[in-house]
Short mmCIF file of C-alpha atoms in Angstrom, two decimals:
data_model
loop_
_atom_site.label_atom_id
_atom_site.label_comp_id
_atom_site.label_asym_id
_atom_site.label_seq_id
_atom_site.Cartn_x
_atom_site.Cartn_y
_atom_site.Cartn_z
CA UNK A 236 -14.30 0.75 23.37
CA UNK A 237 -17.19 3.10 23.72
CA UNK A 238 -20.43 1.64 22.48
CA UNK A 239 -23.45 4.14 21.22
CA UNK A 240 -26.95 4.27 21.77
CA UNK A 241 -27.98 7.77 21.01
CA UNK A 242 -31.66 8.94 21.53
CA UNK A 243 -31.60 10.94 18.78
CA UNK A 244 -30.59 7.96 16.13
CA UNK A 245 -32.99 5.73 18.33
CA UNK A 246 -35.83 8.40 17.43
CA UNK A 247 -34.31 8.70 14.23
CA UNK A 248 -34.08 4.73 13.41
CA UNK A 249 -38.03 4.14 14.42
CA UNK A 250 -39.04 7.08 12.16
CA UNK A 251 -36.35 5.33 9.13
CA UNK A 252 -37.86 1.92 9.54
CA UNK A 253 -42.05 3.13 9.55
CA UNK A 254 -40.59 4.96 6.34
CA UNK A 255 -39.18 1.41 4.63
CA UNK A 256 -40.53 0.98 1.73
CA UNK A 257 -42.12 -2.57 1.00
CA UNK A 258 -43.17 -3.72 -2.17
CA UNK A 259 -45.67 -6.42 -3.10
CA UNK A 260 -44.23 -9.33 -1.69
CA UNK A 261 -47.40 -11.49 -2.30
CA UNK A 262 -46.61 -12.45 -5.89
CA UNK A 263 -47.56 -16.25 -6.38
CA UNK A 264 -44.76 -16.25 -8.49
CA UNK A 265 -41.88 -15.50 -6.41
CA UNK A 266 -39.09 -18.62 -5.31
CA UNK A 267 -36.67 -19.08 -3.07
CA UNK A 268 -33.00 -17.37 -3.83
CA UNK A 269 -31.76 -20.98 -2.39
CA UNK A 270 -33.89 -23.00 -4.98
CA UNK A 271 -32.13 -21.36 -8.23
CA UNK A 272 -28.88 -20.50 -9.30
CA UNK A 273 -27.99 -16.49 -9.47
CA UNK A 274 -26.00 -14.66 -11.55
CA UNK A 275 -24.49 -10.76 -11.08
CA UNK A 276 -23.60 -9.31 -14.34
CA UNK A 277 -22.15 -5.68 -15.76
CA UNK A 278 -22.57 -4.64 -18.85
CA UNK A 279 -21.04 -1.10 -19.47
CA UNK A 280 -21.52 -0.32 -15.45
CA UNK A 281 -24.66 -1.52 -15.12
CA UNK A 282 -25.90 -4.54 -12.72
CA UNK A 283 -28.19 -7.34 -13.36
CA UNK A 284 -29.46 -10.28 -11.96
CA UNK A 285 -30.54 -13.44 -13.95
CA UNK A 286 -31.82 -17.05 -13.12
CA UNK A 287 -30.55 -20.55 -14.19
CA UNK A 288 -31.22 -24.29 -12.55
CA UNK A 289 -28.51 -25.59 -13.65
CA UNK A 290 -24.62 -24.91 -13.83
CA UNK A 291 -22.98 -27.50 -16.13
CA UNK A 292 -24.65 -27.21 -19.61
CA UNK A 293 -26.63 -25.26 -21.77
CA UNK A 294 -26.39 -21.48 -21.16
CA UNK A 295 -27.67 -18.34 -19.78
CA UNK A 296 -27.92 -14.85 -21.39
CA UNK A 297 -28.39 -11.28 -20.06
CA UNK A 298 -29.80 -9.81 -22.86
CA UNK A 299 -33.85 -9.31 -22.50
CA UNK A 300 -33.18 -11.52 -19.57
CA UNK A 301 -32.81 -10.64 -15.53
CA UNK A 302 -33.54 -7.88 -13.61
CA UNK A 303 -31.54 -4.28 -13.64
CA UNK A 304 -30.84 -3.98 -10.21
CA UNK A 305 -30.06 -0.70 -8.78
CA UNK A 306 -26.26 0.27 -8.41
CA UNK A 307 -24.88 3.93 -8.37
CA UNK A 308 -21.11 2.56 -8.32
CA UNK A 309 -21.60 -0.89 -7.41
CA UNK A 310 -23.72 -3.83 -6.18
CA UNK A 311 -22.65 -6.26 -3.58
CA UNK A 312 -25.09 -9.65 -3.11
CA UNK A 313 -25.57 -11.61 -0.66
CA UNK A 314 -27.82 -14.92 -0.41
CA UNK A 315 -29.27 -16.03 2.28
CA UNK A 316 -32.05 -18.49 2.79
CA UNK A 317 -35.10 -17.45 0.49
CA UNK A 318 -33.60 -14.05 -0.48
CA UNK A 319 -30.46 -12.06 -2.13
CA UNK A 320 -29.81 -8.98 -0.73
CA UNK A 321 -28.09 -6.31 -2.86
CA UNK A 322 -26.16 -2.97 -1.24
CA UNK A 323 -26.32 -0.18 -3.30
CA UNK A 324 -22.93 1.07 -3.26
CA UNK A 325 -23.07 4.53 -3.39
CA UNK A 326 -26.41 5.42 -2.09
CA UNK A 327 -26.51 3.19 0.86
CA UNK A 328 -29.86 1.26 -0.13
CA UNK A 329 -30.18 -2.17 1.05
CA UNK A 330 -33.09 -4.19 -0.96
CA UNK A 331 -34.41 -7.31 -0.18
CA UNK A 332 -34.87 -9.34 -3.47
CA UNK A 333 -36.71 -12.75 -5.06
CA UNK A 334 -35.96 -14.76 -7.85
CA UNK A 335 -40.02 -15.47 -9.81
CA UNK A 336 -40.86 -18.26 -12.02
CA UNK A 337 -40.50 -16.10 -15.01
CA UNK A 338 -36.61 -15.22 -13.77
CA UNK A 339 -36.95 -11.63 -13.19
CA UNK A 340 -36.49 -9.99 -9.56
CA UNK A 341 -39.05 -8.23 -7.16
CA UNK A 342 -38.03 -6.12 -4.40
CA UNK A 343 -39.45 -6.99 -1.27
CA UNK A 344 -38.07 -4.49 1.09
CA UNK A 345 -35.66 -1.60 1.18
CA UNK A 346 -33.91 -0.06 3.60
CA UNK A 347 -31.11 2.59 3.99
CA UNK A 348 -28.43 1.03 5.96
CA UNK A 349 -25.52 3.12 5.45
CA UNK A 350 -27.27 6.01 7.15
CA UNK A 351 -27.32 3.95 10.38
CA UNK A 352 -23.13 4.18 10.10
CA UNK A 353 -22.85 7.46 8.18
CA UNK A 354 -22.09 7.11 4.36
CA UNK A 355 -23.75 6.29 1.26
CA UNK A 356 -20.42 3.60 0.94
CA UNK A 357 -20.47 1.40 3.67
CA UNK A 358 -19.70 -2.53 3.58
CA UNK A 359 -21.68 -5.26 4.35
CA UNK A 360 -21.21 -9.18 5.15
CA UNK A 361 -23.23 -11.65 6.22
CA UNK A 362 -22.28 -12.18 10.13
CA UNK A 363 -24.89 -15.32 10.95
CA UNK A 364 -28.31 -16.99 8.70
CA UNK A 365 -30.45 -13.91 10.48
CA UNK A 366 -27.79 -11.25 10.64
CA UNK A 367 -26.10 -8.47 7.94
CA UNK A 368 -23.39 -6.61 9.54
CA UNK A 369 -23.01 -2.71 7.87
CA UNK A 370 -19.78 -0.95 8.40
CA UNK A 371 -17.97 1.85 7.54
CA UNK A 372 -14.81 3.76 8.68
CA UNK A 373 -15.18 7.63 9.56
CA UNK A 374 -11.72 10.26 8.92
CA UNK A 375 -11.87 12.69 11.63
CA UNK A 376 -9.15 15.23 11.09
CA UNK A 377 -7.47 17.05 14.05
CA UNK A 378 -5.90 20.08 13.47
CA UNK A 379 -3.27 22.55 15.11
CA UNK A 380 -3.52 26.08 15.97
CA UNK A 381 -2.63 27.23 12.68
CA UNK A 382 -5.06 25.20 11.10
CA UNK A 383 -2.92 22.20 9.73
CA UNK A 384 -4.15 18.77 9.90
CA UNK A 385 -1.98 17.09 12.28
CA UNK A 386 -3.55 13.64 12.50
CA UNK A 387 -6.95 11.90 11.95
CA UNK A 388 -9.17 10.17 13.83
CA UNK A 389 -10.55 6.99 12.08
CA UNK A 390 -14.04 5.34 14.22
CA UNK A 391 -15.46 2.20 12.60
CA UNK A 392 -19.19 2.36 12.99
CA UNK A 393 -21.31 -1.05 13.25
CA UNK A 394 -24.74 -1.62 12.53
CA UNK A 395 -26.28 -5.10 12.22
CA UNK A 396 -29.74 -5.80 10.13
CA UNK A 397 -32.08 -8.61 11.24
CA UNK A 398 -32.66 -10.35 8.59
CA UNK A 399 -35.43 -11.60 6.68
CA UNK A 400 -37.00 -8.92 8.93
CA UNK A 401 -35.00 -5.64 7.46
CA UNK A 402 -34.80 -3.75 11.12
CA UNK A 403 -31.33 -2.18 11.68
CA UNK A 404 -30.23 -2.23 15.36
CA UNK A 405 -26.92 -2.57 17.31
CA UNK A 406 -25.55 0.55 16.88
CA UNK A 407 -21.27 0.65 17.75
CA UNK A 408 -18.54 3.07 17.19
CA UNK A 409 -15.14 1.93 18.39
CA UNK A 410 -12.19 4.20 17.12
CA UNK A 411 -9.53 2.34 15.85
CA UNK A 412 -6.10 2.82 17.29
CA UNK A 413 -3.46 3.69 15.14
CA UNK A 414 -0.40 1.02 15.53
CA UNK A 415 3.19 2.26 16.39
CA UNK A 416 4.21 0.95 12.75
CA UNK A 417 1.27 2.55 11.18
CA UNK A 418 2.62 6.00 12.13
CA UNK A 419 5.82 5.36 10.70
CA UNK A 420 6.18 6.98 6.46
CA UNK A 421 3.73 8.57 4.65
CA UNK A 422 2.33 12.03 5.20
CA UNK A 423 1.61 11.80 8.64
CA UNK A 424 1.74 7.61 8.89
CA UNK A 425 -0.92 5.29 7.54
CA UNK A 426 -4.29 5.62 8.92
CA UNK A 427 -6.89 2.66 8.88
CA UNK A 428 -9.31 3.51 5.91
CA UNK A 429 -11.44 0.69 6.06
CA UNK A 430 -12.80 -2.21 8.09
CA UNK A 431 -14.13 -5.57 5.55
CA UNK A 432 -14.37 -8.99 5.47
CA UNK A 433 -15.58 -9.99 9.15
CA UNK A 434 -15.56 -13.24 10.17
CA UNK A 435 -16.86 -14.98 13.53
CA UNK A 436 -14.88 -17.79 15.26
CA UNK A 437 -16.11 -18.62 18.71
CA UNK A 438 -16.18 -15.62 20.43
CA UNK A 439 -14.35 -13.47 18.68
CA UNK A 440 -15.51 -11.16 15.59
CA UNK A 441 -12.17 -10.52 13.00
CA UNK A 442 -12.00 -7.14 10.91
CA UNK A 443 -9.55 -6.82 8.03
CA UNK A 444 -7.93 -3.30 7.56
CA UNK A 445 -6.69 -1.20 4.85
CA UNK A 446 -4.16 1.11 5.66
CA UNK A 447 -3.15 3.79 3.78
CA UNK A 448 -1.92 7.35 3.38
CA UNK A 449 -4.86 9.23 4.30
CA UNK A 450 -3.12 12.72 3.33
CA UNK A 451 -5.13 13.31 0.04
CA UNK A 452 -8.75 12.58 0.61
CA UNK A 453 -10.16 13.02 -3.06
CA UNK A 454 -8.11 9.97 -4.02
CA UNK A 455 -10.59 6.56 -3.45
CA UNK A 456 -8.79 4.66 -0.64
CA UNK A 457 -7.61 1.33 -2.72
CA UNK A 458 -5.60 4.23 -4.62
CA UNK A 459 -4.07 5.79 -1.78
CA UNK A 460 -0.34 5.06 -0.92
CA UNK A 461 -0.57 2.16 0.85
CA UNK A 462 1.25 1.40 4.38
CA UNK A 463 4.34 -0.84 3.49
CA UNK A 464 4.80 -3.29 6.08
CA UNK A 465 3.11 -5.70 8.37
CA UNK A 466 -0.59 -7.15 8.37
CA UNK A 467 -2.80 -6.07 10.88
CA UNK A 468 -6.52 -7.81 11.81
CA UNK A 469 -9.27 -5.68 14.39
CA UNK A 470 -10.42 -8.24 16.86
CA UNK A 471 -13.80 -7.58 19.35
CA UNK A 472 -15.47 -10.11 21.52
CA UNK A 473 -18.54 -11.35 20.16
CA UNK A 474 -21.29 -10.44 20.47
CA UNK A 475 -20.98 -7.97 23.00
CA UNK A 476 -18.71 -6.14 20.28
CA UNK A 477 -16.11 -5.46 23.16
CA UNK A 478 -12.61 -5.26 23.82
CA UNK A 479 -11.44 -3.91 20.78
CA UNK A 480 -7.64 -4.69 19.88
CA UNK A 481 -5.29 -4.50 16.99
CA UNK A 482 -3.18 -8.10 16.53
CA UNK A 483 -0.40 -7.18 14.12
CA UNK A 484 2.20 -9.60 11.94
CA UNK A 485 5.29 -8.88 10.80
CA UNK A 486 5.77 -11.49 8.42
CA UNK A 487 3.81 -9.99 5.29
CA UNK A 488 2.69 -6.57 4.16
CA UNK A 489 -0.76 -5.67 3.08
CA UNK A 490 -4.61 -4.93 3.29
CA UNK A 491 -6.30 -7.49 4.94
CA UNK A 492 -9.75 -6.60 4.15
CA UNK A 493 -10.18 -8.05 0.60
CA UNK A 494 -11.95 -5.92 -2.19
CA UNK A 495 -15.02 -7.80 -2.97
CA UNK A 496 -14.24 -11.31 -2.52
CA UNK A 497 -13.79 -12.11 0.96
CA UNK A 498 -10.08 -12.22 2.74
CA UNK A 499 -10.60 -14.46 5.35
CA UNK A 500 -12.74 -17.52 5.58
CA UNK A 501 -13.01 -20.11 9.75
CA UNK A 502 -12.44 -23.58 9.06
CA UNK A 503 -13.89 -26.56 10.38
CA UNK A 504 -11.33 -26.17 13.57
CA UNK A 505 -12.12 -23.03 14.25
CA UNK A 506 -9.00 -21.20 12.71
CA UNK A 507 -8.85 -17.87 10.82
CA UNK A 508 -6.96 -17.97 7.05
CA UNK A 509 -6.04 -14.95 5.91
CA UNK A 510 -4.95 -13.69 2.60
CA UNK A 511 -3.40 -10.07 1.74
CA UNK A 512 -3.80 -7.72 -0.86
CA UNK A 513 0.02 -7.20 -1.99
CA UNK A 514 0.01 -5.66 -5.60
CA UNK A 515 2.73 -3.37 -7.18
CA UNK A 516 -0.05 -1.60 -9.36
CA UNK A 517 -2.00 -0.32 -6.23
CA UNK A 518 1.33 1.67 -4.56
CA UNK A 519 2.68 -1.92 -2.85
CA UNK A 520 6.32 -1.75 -3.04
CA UNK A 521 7.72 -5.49 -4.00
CA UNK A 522 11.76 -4.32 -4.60
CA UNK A 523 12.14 -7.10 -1.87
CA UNK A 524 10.45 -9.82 -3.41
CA UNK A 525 6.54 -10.74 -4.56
CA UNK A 526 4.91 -12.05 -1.44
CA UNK A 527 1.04 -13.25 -1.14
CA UNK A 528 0.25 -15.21 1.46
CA UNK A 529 -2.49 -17.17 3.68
CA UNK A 530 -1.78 -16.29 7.54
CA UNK A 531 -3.44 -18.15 10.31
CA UNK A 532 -5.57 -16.61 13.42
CA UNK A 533 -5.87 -17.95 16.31
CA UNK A 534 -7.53 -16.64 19.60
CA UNK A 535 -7.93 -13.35 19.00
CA UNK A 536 -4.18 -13.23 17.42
CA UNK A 537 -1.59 -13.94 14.56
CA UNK A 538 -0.39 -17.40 15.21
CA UNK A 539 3.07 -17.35 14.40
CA UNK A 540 4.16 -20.79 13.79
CA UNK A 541 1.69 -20.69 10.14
CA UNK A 542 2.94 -18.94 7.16
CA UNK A 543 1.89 -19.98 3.72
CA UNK A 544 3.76 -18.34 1.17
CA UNK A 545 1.46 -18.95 -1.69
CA UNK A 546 3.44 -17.21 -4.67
CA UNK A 547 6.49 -19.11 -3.60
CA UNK A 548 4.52 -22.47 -3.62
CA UNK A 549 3.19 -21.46 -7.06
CA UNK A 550 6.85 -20.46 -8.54
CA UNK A 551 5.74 -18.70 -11.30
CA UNK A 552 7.98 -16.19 -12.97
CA UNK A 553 5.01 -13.14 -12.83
CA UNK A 554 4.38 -11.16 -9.78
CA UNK A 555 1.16 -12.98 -7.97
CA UNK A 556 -1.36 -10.58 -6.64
CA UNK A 557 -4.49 -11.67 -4.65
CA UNK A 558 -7.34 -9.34 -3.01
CA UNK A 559 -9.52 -12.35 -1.53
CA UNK A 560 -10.11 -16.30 -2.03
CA UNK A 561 -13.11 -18.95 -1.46
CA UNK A 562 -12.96 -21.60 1.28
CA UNK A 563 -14.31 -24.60 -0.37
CA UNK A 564 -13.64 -27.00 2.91
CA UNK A 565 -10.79 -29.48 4.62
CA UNK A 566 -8.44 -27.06 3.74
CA UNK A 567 -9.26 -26.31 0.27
CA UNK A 568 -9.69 -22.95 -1.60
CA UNK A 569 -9.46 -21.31 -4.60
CA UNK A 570 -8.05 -17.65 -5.37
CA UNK A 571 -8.24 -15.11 -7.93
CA UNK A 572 -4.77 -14.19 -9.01
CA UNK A 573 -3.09 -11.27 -11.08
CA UNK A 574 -0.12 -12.14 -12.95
CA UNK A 575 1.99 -8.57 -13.23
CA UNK A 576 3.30 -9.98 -16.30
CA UNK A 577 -0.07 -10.43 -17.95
CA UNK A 578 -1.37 -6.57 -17.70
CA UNK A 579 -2.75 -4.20 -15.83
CA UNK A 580 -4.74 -5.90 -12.73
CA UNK A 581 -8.49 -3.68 -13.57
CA UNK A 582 -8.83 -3.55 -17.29
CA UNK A 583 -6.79 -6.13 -18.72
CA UNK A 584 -7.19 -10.15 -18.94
CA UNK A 585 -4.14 -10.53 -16.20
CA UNK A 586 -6.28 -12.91 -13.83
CA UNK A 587 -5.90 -16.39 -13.22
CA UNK A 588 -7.26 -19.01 -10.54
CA UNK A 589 -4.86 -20.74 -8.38
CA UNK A 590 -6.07 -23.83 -5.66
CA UNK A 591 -4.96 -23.74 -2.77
CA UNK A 592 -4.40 -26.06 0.08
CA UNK A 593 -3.63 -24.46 3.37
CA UNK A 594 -3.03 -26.97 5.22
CA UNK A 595 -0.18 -28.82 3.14
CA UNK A 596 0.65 -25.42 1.75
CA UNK A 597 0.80 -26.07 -1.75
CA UNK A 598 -0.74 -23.96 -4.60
CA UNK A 599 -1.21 -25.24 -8.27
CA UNK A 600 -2.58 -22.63 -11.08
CA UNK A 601 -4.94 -24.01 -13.07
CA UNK A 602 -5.89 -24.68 -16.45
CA UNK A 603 -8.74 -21.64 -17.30
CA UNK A 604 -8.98 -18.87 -19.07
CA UNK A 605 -7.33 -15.55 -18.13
CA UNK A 606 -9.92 -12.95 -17.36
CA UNK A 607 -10.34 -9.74 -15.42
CA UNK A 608 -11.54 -10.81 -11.52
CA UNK A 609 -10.24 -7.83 -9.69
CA UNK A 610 -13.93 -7.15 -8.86
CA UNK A 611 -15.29 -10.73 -8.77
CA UNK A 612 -17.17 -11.28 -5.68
CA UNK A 613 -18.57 -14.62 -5.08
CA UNK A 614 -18.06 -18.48 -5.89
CA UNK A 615 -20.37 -21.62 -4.45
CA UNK A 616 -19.48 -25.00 -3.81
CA UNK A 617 -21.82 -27.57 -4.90
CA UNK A 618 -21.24 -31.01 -4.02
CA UNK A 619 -17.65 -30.41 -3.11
CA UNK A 620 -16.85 -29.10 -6.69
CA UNK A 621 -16.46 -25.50 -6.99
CA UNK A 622 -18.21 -23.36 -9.67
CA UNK A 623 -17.34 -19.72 -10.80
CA UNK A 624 -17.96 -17.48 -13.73
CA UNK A 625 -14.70 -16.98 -15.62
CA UNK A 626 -15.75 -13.69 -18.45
CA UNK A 627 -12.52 -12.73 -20.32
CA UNK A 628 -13.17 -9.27 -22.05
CA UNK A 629 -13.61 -9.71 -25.66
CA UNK A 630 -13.98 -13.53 -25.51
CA UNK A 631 -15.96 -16.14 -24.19
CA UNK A 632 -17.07 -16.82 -20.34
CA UNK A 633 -18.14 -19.74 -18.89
CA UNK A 634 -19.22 -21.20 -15.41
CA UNK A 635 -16.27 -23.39 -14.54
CA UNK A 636 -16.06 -26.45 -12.44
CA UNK A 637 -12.91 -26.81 -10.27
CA UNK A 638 -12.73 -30.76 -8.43
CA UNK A 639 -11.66 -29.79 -4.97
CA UNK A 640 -10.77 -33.44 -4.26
CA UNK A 641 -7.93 -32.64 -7.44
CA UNK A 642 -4.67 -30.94 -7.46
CA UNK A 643 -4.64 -31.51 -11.19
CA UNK A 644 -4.14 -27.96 -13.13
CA UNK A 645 -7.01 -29.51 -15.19
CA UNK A 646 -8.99 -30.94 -12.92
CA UNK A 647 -11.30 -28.25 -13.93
CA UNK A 648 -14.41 -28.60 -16.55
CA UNK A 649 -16.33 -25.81 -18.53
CA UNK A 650 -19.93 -25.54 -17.73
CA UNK A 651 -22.78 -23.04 -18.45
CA UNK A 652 -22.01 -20.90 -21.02
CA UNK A 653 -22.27 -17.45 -20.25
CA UNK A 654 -22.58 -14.19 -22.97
CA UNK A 655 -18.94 -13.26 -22.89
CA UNK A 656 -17.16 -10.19 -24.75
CA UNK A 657 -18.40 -6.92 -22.73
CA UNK A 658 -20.42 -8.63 -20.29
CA UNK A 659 -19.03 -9.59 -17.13
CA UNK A 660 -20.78 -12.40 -14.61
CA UNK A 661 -19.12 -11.23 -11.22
CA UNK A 662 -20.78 -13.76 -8.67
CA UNK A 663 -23.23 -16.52 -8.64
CA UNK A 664 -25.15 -17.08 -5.38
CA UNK A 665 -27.33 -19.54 -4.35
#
């Protein structure tokens, strides 16, 4: 692993941060993220924020409500502590936000994070309560003497932001090393496209990876022929963001770095859970049978005695898809799944929510409506119950309640209502 501290970006870094814009964050009005409930909405591509105290009853409404929040393709939130933080997906801007009184959002700070790892894309996650990791994978291509691309070189870049501070530091490129599977099919094999959905377990930092057929570059990577067998997981020692390796499984096939919910979630033991992203409609060939699963991590590495077959414990007739989950705790999630049978998996009402138990591998699909959660990006548990926003298109959304303490398909109870028919809630944070 080669780990980069360039004087140039150093120079480059101090001039970026005295340049960070701050706004007025001595409003008397201003609350903490952590005190309120927050919503994400869409409505026709645009991204707002709104306010509620409760989640249960009464309801909570977009319209001359919230804060527009900035968003070129997307925005990705994260809370934490007395802020939400919101990545501008598409330019790169990372802005420090706070819930007021009156339930609209100031910006506090802003800073460009993605040009600390090269792109006005890159992926963020919460590593620790003061730390944002940024990411992003860069395509090198090498070429022959005639000129034809004969491979590519694919070097995840690292930044972390300090956090509520907004300084960017910890600056790491590690080029990831294309498997011996990898390179077999496709163009010229399947080259890691993407690094997302870290998560820290002792010492060790876990990257999923999407692999695909890198080939075409003007096709976005999620639609990119995807490779068609085995999982495979970056691993570094952590913190020193060393020892870089590639643990691989042959047991399932997919991406392993979510979408925008998160793939993989540490338990109270210490263990990894991974789910993979193993859908027909995004180039995943399933001729030999609809697999999703939940694989387990342990030490740096696939453990192979865990395998939870999670569309087999649900036994539905449809094809189950699945491109992350929420860990609610002793053992207990919940996952956003596609049902093939119900539609296409990005514009149609094909999306259900299954619980899952990993550690008595059993899965039970419950009783709520079906909706579109392809890009659904956050849940919170509250007093062991879990709440999420459930916004069918054309009908009516809700916060729902799911009892983690039930297996019950309706152990699940309708809450705040929510505007419904072309607005979608895609996370609540708090």
């Amino acid at each position: 692993m080669k780990q980069i501290f360039k004087i140039a970006m150093a120079m480059y870094m101090a001039m970026f941060l005295i340049a960070c814009s701050e706004d007025d964050d001595s409003n008397e009005d201003v609350i903490a993220a952590d005190g309120i409930y927050n919503f994400l909405g869409t409505i026709d591509g645009a991204y707002y924020l709104a306010a509620s105290e409760t989640l249960t009853e009464g309801s909570l409404t977009f319209v001359n409500n919230g804060t527009q929040i900035d968003a070129d393709q997307a925005a990705r939130i994260i809370a934490s502590g007395d802020y939400l933080y919101s990545l501008d997906y598409g330019t790169g801007l990372l802005s420090q936000l706070q819930p007021t009184a009156t339930g609209e959002y100031v910006k506090i700070k802003e800073i460009n994070a993605g040009l600390s790892v090269g792109t006005n894309t890159p992926r963020y996650a919460l590593a620790d309560e003061s730390t944002i990791i940024v990411m992003n994978v860069e395509t090198t291509p090498v070429t022959d003497d005639a000129g034809d691309v004969t491979d590519y070189i694919c070097t995840l870049r690292l930044s972390s932001v300090a956090i509520p501070e907004m300084t960017i530091g910890n600056l790491t490129e590690f080029v990831i090393p294309q498997t011996e599977n990898a390179k077999k099919g496709a163009t010229i094999g399947y080259h890691p496209m993407r690094a997302s959905s870290p998560v820290i377990s002792g010492d060790k930092i876990y990257f999923g990876l999407m692999h695909t057929d890198i080939f075409d570059p003007t096709v976005p990577p999620p639609f990119r022929a995807p490779k068609q067998s085995g999982l495979e997981t970056l691993v570094f020692d952590y913190p020193s963001m060393t020892n870089g390796t590639i643990t691989e499984s042959s047991a399932a096939t997919g991406h392993t770095g979510g979408y925008r919910a998160p793939a993989m979630h540490v338990d109270e033991n210490g263990d990894v859970y991974q789910n993979n992203w193993f859908m027909s409609a995004t180039g995943f060939d399933l001729s030999n049978g609809d697999k999703t699963v939940i694989m387990r991590l342990r030490d740096g590495a696939y453990d192979s005695s865990y395998e939870f077959d999670v569309s087999a414990a649900l036994g539905l007739e449809s094809n189950v898809a699945a491109v992350g989950w929420f860990y609610v705790g002793n053992g207990i999630g919940y996952m956003p799944i596609q049902l093939e049978d119900e539609g296409n998996y990005y514009t149609d009402n094909s999306w259900s929510v299954a619980r899952i138990d990993i550690y008595n591998q059993t899965a039970v699909k419950l009783d709520v409506p079906l909706s579109q959660l392809f890009t659904y990006e956050n849940g919170i548990t509250v007093d062991d119950n879990f709440y999420m926003a459930i916004s069918p298109t054309g009908g009516d959304a809700a916060v729902y309640e799911f009892d983690a303490s039930s297996a019950a398909a309706d152990a699940v109870t309708e809450g705040l209502g929510l505007d419904g028919n072309n607005i979608h809630v895609e996370g609540i944070y708090h």
